Short mmCIF file of C-alpha atoms in Angstrom, two decimals:
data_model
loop_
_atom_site.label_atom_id
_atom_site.label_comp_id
_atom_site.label_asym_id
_atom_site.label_seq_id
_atom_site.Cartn_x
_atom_site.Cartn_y
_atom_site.Cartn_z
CA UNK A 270 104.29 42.00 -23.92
CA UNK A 271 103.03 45.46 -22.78
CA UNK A 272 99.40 45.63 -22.23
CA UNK A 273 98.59 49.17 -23.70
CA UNK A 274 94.93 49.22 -22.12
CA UNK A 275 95.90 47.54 -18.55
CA UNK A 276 98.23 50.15 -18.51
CA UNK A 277 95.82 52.98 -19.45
CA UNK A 278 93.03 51.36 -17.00
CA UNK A 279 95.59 51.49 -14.24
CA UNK A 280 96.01 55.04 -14.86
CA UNK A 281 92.82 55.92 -14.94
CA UNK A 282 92.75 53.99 -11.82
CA UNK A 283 95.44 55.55 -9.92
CA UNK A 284 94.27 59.04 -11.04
CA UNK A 285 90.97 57.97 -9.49
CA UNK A 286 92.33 57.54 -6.02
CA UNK A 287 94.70 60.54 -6.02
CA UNK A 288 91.65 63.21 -7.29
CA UNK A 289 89.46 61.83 -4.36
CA UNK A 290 92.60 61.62 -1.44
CA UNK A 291 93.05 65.39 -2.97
CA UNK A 292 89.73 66.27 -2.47
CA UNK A 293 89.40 65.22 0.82
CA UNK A 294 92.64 66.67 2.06
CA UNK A 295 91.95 69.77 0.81
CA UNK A 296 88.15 69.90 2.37
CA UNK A 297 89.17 68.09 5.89
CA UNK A 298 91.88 70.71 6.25
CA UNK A 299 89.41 73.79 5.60
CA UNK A 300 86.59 72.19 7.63
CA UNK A 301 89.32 71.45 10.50
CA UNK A 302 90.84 74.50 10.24
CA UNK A 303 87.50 76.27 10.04
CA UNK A 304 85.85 74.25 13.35
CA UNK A 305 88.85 74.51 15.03
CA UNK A 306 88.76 78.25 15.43
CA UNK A 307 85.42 78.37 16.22
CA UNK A 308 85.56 75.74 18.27
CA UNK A 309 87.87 77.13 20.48
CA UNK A 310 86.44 80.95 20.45
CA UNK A 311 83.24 78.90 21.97
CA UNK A 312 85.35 76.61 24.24
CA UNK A 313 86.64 80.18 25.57
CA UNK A 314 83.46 81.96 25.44
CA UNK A 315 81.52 79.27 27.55
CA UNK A 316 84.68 79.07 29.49
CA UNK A 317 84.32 83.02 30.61
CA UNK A 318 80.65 82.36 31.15
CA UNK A 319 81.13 80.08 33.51
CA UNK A 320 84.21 82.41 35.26
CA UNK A 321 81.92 85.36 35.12
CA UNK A 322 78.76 83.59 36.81
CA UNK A 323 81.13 82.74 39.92
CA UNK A 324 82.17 86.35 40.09
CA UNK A 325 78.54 87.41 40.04
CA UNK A 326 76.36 84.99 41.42
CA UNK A 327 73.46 86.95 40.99
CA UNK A 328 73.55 86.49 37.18
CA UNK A 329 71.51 83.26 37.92
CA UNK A 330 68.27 85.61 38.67
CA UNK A 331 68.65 86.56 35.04
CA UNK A 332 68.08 83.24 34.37
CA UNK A 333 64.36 83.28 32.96
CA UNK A 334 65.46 86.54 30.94
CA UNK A 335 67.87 84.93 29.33
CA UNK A 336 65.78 82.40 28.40
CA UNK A 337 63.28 84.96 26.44
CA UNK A 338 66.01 86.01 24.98
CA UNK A 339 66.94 82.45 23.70
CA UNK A 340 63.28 81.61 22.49
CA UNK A 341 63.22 85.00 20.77
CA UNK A 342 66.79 84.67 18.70
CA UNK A 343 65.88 80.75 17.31
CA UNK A 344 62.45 82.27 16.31
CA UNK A 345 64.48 85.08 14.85
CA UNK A 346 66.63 82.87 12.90
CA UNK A 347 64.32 80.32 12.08
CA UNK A 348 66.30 77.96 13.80
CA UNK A 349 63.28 76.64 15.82
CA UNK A 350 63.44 73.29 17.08
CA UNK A 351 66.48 72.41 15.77
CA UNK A 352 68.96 70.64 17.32
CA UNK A 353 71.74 67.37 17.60
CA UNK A 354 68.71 65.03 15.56
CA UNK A 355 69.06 67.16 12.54
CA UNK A 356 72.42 67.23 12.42
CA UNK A 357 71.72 63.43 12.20
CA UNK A 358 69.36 63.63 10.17
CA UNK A 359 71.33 65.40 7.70
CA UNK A 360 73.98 61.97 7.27
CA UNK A 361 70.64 59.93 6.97
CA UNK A 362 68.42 61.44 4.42
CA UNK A 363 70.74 64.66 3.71
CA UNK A 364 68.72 67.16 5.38
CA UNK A 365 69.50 70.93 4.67
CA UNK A 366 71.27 72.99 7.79
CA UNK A 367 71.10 76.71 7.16
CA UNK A 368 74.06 78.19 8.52
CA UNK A 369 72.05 80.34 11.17
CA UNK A 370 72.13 77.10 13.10
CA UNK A 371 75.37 77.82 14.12
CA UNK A 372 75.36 81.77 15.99
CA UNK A 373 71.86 80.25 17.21
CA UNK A 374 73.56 77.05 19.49
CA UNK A 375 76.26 79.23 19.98
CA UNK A 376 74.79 82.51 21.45
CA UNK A 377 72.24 80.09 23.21
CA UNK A 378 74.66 77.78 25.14
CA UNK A 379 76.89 80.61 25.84
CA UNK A 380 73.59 82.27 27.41
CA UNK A 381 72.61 78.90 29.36
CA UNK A 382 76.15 78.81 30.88
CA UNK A 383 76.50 81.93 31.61
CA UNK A 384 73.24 82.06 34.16
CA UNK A 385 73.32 78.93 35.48
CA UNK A 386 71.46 76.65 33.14
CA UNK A 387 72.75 73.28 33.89
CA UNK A 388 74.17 72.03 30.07
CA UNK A 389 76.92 70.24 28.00
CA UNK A 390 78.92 71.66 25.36
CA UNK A 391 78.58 68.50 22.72
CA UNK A 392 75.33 68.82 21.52
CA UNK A 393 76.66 72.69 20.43
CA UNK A 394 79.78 71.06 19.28
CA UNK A 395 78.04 68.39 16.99
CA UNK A 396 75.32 71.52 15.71
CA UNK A 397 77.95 73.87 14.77
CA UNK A 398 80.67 71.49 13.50
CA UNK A 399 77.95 69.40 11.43
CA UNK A 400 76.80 72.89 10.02
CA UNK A 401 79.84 74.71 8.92
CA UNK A 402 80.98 70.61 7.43
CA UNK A 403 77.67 70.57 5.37
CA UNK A 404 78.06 74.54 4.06
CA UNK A 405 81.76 74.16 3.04
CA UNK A 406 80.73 70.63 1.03
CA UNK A 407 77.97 72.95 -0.39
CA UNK A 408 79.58 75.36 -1.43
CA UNK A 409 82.36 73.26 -2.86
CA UNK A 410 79.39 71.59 -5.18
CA UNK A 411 79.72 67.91 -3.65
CA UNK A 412 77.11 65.52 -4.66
CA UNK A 413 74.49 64.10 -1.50
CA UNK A 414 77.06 61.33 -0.91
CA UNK A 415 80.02 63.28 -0.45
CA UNK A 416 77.70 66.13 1.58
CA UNK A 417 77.13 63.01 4.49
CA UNK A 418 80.99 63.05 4.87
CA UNK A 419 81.15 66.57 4.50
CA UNK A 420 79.02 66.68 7.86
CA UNK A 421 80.72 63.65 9.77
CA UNK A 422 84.15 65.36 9.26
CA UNK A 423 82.55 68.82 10.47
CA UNK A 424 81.43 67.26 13.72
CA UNK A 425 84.20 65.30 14.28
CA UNK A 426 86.24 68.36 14.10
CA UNK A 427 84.13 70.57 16.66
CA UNK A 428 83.90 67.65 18.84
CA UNK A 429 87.78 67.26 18.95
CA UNK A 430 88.57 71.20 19.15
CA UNK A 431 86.27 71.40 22.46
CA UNK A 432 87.22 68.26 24.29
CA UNK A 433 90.67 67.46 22.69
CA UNK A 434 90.08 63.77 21.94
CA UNK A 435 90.09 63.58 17.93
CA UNK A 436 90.19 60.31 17.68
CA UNK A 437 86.89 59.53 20.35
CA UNK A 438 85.46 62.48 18.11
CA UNK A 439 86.37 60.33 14.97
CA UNK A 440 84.95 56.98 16.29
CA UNK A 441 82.18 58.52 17.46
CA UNK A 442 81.33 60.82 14.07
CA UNK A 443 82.00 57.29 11.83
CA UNK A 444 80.29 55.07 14.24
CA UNK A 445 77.50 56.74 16.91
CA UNK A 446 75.08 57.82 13.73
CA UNK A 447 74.40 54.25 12.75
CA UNK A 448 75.10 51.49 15.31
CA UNK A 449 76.42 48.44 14.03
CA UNK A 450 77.86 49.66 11.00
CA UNK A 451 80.80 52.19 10.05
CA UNK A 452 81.33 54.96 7.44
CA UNK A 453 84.33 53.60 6.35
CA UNK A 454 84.57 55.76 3.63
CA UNK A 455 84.05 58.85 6.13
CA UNK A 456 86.90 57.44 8.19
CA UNK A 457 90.04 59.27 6.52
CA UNK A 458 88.34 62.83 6.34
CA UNK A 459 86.97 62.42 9.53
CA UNK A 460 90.32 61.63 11.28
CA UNK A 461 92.06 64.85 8.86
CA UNK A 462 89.66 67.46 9.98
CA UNK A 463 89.80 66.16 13.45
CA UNK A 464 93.64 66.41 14.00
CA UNK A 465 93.35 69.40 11.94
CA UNK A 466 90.92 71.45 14.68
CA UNK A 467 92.77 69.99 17.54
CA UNK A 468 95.96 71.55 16.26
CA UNK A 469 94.03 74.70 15.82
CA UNK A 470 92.70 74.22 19.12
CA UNK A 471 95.66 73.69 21.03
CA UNK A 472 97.60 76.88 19.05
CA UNK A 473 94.75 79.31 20.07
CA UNK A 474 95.12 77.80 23.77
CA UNK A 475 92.40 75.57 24.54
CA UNK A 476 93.60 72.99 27.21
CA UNK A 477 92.95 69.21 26.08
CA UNK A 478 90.86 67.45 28.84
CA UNK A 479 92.92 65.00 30.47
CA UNK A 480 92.52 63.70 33.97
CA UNK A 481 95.10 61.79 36.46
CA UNK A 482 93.60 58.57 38.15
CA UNK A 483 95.61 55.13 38.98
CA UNK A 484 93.76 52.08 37.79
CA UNK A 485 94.26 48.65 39.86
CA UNK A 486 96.07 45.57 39.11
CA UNK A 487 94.94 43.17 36.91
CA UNK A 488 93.75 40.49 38.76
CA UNK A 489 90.24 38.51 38.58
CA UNK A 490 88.71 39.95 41.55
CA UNK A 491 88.64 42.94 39.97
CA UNK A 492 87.08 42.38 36.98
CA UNK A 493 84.21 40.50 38.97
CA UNK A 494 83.79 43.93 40.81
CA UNK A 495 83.81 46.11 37.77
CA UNK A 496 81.23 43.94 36.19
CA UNK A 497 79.19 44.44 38.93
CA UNK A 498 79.38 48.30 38.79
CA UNK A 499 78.85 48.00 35.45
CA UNK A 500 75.53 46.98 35.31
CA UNK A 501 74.52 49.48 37.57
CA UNK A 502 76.24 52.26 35.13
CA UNK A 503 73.33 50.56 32.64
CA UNK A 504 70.86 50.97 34.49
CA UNK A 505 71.53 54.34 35.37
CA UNK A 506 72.29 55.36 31.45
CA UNK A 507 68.47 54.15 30.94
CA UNK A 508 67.73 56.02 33.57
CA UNK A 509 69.39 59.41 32.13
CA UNK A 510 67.91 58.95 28.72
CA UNK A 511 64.25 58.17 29.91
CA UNK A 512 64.41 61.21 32.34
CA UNK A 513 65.83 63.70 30.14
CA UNK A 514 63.27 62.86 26.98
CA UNK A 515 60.22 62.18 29.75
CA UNK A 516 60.65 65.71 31.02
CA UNK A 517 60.57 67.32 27.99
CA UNK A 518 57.40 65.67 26.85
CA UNK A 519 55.80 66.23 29.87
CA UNK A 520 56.79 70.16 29.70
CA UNK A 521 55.77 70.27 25.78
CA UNK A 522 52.42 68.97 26.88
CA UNK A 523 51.61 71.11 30.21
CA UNK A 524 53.41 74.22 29.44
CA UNK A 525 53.02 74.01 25.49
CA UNK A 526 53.74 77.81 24.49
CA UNK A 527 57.60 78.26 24.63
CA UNK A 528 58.08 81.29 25.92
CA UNK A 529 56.28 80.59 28.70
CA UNK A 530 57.63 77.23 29.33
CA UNK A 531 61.55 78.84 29.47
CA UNK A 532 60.82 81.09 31.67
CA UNK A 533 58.99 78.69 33.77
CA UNK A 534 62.40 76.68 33.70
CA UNK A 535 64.44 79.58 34.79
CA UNK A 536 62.56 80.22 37.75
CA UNK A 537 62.68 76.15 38.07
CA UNK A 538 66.37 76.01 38.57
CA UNK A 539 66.50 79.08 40.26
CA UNK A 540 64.29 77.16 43.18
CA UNK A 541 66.31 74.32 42.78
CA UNK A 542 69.57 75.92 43.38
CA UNK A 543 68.68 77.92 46.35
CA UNK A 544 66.70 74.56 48.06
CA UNK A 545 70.11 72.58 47.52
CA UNK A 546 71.88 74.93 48.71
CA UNK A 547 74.83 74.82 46.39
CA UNK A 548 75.86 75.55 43.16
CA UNK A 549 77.73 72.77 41.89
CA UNK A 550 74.42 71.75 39.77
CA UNK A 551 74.57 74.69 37.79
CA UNK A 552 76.82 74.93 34.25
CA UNK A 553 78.62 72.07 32.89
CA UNK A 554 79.99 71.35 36.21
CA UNK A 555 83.80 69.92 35.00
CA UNK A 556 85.29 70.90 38.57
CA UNK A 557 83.10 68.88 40.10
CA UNK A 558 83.79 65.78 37.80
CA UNK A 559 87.72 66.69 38.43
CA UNK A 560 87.20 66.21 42.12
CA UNK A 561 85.41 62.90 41.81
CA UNK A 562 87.89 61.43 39.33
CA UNK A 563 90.96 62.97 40.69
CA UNK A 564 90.33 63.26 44.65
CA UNK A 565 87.57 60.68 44.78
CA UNK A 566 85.12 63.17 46.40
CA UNK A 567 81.46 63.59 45.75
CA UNK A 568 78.36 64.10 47.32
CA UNK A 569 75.99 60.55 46.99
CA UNK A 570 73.68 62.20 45.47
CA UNK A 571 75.36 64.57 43.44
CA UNK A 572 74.26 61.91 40.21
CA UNK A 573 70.43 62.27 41.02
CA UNK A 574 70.67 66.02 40.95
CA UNK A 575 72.63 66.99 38.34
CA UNK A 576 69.86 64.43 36.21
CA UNK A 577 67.11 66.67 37.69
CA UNK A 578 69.03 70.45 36.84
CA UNK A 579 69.69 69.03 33.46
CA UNK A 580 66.44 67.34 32.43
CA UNK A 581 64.70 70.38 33.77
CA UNK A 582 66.93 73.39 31.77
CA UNK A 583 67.02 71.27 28.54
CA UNK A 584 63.08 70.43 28.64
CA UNK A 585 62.65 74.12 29.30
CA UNK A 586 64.24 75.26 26.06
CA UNK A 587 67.93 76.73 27.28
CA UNK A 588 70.63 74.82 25.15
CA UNK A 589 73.87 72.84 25.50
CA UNK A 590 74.13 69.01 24.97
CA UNK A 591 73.79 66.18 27.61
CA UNK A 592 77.46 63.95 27.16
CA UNK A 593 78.64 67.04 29.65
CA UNK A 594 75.80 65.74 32.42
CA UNK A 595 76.65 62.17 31.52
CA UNK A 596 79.79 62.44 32.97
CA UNK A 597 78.80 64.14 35.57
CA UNK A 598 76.07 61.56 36.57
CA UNK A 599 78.61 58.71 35.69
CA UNK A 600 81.77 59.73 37.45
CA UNK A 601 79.75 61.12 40.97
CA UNK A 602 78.01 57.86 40.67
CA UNK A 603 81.45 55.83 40.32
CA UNK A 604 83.23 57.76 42.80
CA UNK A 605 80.20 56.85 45.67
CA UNK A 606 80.00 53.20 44.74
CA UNK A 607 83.15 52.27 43.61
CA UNK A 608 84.65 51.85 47.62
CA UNK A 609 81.16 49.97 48.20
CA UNK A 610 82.60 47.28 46.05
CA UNK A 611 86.12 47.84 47.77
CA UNK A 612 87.74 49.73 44.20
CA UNK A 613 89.23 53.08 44.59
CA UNK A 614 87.06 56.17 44.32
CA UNK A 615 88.70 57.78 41.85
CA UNK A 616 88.88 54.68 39.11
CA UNK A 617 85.15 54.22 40.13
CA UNK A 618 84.67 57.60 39.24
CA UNK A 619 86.77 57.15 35.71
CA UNK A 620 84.58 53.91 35.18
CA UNK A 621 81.40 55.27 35.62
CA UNK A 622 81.96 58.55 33.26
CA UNK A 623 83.07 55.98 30.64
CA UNK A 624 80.15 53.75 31.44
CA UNK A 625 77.55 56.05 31.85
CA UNK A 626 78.85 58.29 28.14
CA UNK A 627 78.37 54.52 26.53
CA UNK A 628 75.58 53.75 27.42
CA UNK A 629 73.59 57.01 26.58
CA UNK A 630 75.06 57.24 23.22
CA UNK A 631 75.52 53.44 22.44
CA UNK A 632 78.69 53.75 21.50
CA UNK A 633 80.92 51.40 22.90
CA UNK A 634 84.34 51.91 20.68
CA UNK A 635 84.21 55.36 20.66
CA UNK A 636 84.06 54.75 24.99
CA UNK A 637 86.87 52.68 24.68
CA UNK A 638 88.69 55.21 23.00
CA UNK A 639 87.90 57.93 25.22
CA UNK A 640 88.69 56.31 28.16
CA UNK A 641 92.44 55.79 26.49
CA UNK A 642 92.44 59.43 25.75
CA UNK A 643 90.91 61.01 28.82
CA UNK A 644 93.10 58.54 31.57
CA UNK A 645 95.41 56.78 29.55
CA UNK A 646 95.58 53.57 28.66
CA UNK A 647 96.84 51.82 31.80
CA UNK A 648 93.42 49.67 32.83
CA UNK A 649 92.09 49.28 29.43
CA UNK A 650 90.68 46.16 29.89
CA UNK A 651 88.47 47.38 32.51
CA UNK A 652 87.34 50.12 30.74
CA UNK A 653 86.49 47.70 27.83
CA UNK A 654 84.64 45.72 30.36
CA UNK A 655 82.80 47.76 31.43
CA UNK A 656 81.71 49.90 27.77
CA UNK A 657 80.68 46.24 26.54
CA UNK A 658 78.38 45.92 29.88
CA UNK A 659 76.99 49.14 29.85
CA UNK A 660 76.39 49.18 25.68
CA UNK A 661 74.22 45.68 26.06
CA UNK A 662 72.17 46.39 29.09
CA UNK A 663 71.57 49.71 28.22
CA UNK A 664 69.15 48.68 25.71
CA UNK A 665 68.01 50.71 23.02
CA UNK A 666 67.52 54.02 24.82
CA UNK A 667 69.54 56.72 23.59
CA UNK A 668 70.14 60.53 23.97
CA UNK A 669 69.62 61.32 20.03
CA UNK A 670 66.41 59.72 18.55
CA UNK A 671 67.32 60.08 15.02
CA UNK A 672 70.46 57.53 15.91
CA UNK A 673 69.51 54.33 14.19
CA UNK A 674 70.57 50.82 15.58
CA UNK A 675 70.76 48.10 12.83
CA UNK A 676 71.05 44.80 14.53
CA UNK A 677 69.97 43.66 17.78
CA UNK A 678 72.13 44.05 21.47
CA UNK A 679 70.83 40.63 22.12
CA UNK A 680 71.15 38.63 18.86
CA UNK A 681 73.14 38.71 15.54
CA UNK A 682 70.07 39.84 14.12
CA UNK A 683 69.04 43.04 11.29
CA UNK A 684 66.47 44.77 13.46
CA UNK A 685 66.63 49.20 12.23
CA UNK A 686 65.32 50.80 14.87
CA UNK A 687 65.79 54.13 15.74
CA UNK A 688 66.78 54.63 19.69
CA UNK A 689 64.00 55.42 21.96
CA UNK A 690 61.38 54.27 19.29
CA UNK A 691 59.56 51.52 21.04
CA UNK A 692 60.64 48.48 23.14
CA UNK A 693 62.20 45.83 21.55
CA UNK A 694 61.92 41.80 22.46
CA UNK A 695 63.80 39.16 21.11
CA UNK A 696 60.55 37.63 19.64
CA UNK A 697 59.64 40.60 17.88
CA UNK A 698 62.92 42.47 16.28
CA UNK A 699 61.98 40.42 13.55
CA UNK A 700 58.73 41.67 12.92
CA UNK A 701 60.50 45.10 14.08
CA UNK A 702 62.85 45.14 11.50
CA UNK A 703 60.56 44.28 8.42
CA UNK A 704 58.07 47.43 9.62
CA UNK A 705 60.42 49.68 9.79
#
């Protein structure tokens, strides 16, 4: 016999579903759409920075200027201190981002990159893309649950316009905020908005980044070796995370007032360049990660000094993000140790960029996928390999502070700590866990 109110329920039911799929079709697309132009207008505008500071070298005396300038338009637009932990913040406890956020990062990276401050592009990506994500849920009257979405699909989408991996950018949006859980529900407008901005991307003519290299044969030798370079792609990833965050506490604390302290950093990196006499440390530095990946050349200690330029223009106050660096640290690193081990430069090179990326951000999917997206996905298994290695011995040190790690690298065990905290044992992440 017909059921009258099954039928009704299921309705209800189905109508449920389809208002929601709606809804977040409709906001992916805008917020994809929206990120992907201004995505790419930045990708293009940091992309003639760096074109004009090789055509005019001398741009990097302005350095220091442009870092008054910096100070003065975040204090202008009361965008302060703000940075990738808000935008983290904002999925966690639904913190506010005014919209000013996004000419601030914008202006400043451009500025950074422009004379010679050695920066990413992420940590602009993830600001900006977070932002506009946030306004448009805002302004489309979602509720605080929906808003956290909102701002995953936002930086999904600027992270896929600028680097042209959408789905890294979605692994990374549904998974790098909270490790060892996923926003499943974030999943499906994360994925939309992030095909959405590549598309726009690639139609206003940003090039996808995409590199050649040959990965060996799978035998068990090789495996042995990789796990070997591995851990020293950990170590170095601690390494990174400890140097970038211990230089900019030690700069907060000796040169406290900030307009001081930028132009202290200017004139920092100025030295530097001139005393290495080079400037492959300076910018984002993506030729010189080409060479090492692609023609397995790089200087041996090309890793060490890019972590120095980078720890020293971030503490200072110019902006960017650090994944940028990462790679650049990882894949120099790679390329000089790889042929130690008897693997080929270039795959040394791929591994450690992989590696290195994992192990800073403690995300070891969203490595895996990257690694598909930036080489392919011939040597997969190695790259797997060697995300797992670098994610556990990396520990719990991390590029963003506000990223929260629920259970233990060490132990199937609830711990909640937030990256870079404090040290945690295996005897105390109980006791960790029920503080925090």
């Amino acid at each position: 016999m017909f059921d009258q109110e099954r039928f009704r329920e299921w309705v209800r039911g189905t109508g449920l579903y389809a208002v929601v799929l709606a809804k977040w079709i409709f906001l992916s697309v805008v917020v994809g759409s929206l990120c992907g132009v201004v995505g790419a207008v930045f990708h293009l505008s940091v992309h003639y920075a760096a074109e004009t500071r090789g055509t005019y070298p001398w741009l990097l005396w302005c350095l220091p200027l442009v870092g008054l300038a910096i100070v003065g338009f975040y204090k202008l637009m009361g965008t302060e201190g703000m940075g990738t932990n808000d935008i983290i913040d904002a999925v966690h406890k639904d913190k506010r981002l005014p919209i000013r956020l996004v000419p601030s990062i914008f202006l400043g990276t451009m500025l950074t990159h422009l004379c010679g401050g050695s920066a990413g592009r992420e940590g602009a990506a993830l600001q900006i893309g977070g932002t506009i994500g946030q306004r448009v849920g805002r302004l489309l009257r979602l509720d605080d649950q929906d808003l956290r979405v909102a701002t995953l699909s936002g930086m999904a989408a600027c992270f896929s316009a600028l680097f042209g991996t959408p789905l890294t950018a979605v692994i990374f949006a549904v998974m790098g905020i909270s490790i060892g859980t996923m926003y499943h529900t974030a999943l499906l407008p994360c994925l939309m908005s992030a095909l959405a901005a590549f598309g726009v991307s690639l139609a206003l003519g940003v090039e996808p980044t995409r590199f050649t290299v040959t990965s060996p044969e799978i035998v068990v030798g090789t495996f042995l070796r990789v796990l070997l370079l591995s851990v020293l792609f950990a170590l170095v990833s601690i390494l990174f995370c400890k140097f970038i965050h211990g230089t900019e506490r030690w700069m907060q604390r000796w040169i406290p007032n900030p307009w001081v302290r930028v132009v202290a950093g200017g004139l920092a990196i100025v030295a530097l360049t001139y005393l290495v006499g080079t400037r492959d440390y300076n910018g984002a530095g993506m030729e010189i990660i080409t060479a090492a990946v692609e023609r397995g050349t790089a200087h041996p200690a090309a890793f060490l000094l890019k972590l120095l330029f980078t720890a020293v223009t971030l503490a200072a106050g110019f902006k960017g993000g650090e994944v940028v660096p990462s790679f650049f640290v990882g894949a120099t690193l790679g390329c000089v140790a790889a042929p130690l081990l008897g693997l080929p430069a270039g795959f040394g090179a791929a591994l450690g960029l992989v590696s290195v990326f994992c192990g800073v951000t403690n995300s070891p999917v969203a490595s895996v996928f990257l690694s598909v997206e930036l080489f392919g996905s011939e040597g997969i298994w190695y790259f797997a390999l060697a995300c797992g290695i670098s994610y556990m011995l990396s520990g719990y040190s991390g590029l963003y502070s506000s990223q929260t790690i629920l259970y233990s690298k060490l132990k199937a065990r609830y711990i909640n700590v937030h990256a870079n905290s404090h040290p945690v044992s295996p005897e105390g992440e109980g006791e960790t866990a029920d503080r925090t």
